[in-house]
C-alpha positions as MATLAB code, in Angstrom:
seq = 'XXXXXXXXXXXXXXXXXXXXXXXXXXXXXXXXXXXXXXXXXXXXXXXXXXXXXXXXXXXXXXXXXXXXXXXXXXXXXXXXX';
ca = [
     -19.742  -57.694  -18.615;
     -20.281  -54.765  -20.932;
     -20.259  -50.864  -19.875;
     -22.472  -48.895  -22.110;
     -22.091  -45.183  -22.168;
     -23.712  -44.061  -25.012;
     -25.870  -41.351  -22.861;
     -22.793  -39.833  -21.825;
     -21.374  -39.454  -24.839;
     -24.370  -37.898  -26.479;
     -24.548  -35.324  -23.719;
     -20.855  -34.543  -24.182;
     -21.515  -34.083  -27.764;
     -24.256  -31.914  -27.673;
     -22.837  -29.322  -25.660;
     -18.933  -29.706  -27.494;
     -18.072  -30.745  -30.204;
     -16.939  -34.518  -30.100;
     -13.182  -35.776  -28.959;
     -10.916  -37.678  -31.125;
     -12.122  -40.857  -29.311;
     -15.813  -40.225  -29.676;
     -14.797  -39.931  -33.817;
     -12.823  -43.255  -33.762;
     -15.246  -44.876  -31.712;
     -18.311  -44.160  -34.454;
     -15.888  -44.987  -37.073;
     -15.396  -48.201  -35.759;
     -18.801  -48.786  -35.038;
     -20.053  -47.619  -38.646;
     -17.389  -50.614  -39.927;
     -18.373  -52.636  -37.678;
     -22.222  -52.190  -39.060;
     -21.118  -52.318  -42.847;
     -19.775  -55.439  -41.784;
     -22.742  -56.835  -40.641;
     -24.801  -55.824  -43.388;
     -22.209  -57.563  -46.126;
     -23.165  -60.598  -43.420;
     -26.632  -59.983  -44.018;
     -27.297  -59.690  -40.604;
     -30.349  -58.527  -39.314;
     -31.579  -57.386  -35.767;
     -28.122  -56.430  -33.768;
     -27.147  -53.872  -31.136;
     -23.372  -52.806  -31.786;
     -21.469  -51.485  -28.644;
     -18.328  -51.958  -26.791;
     -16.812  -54.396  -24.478;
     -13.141  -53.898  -23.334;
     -12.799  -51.607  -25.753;
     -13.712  -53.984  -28.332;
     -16.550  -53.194  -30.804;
     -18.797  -56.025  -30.486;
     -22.786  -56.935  -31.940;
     -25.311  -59.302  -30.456;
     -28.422  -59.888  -31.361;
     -31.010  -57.291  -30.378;
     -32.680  -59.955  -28.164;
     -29.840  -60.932  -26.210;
     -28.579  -56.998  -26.229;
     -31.802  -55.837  -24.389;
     -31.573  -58.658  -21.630;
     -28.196  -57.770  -20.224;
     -27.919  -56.131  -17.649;
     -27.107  -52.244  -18.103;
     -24.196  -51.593  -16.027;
     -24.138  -47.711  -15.353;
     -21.129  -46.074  -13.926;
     -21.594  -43.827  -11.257;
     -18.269  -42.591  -10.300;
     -16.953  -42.514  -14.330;
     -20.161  -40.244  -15.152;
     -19.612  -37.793  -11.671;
     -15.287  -37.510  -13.192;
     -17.525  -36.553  -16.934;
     -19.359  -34.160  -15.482;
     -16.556  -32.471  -13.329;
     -14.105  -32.546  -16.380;
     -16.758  -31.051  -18.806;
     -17.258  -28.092  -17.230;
];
C-alpha cells in the first residue's frame, strides 16, 4: 500500500522554502531516476513506499489506488502555519 503526498509537499514548498527531508527525498528520487535511465527504462512513476523510493511502470502506477491522508494533511496544515 503506498501513501503519496506529493500535493502536500508542493504546497509546503511554495509557501517555505523546503525542509531537509523534502531535499533528501528529491535527491533520492533524482538517483533513483538516473538509475532508471542507465536501465533504459522507459514509462515509470517514482514515489515512496515505507519510506523506500520505489518505480513502477506508469501503467500499473495510475491503477493503484491513491491513498490520501486525511488526518496527516489536517497535522500539515496546523504545523505550517
Amino acid at each position: 500500500r503506498s501513501t503519496l503526498f506529493p500535493y502536500t509537499t508542493l504546497f509546503r514548498s511554495l509557501r517555505y522554502s523546503p525542509t531537509m527531508k523534502d531535499r533528501i527525498l528529491a535527491t533520492m528520487c533524482g538517483a533513483k531516476a538516473v538509475e532508471l535511465l542507465a536501465e533504459e527504462s522507459q514509462s515509470k512513476a517514482i514515489g515512496t513506499v515505507n519510506d523506500e523510493i520505489v518505480a513502477y511502470d506508469l501503467a500499473e502506477a495510475l491503477e493503484q489506488e491513491n491513498v490520501f491522508n486525511e488526518e496527516m494533511y489536517e497535522l500539515i496544515e496546523v504545523l505550517s502555519k
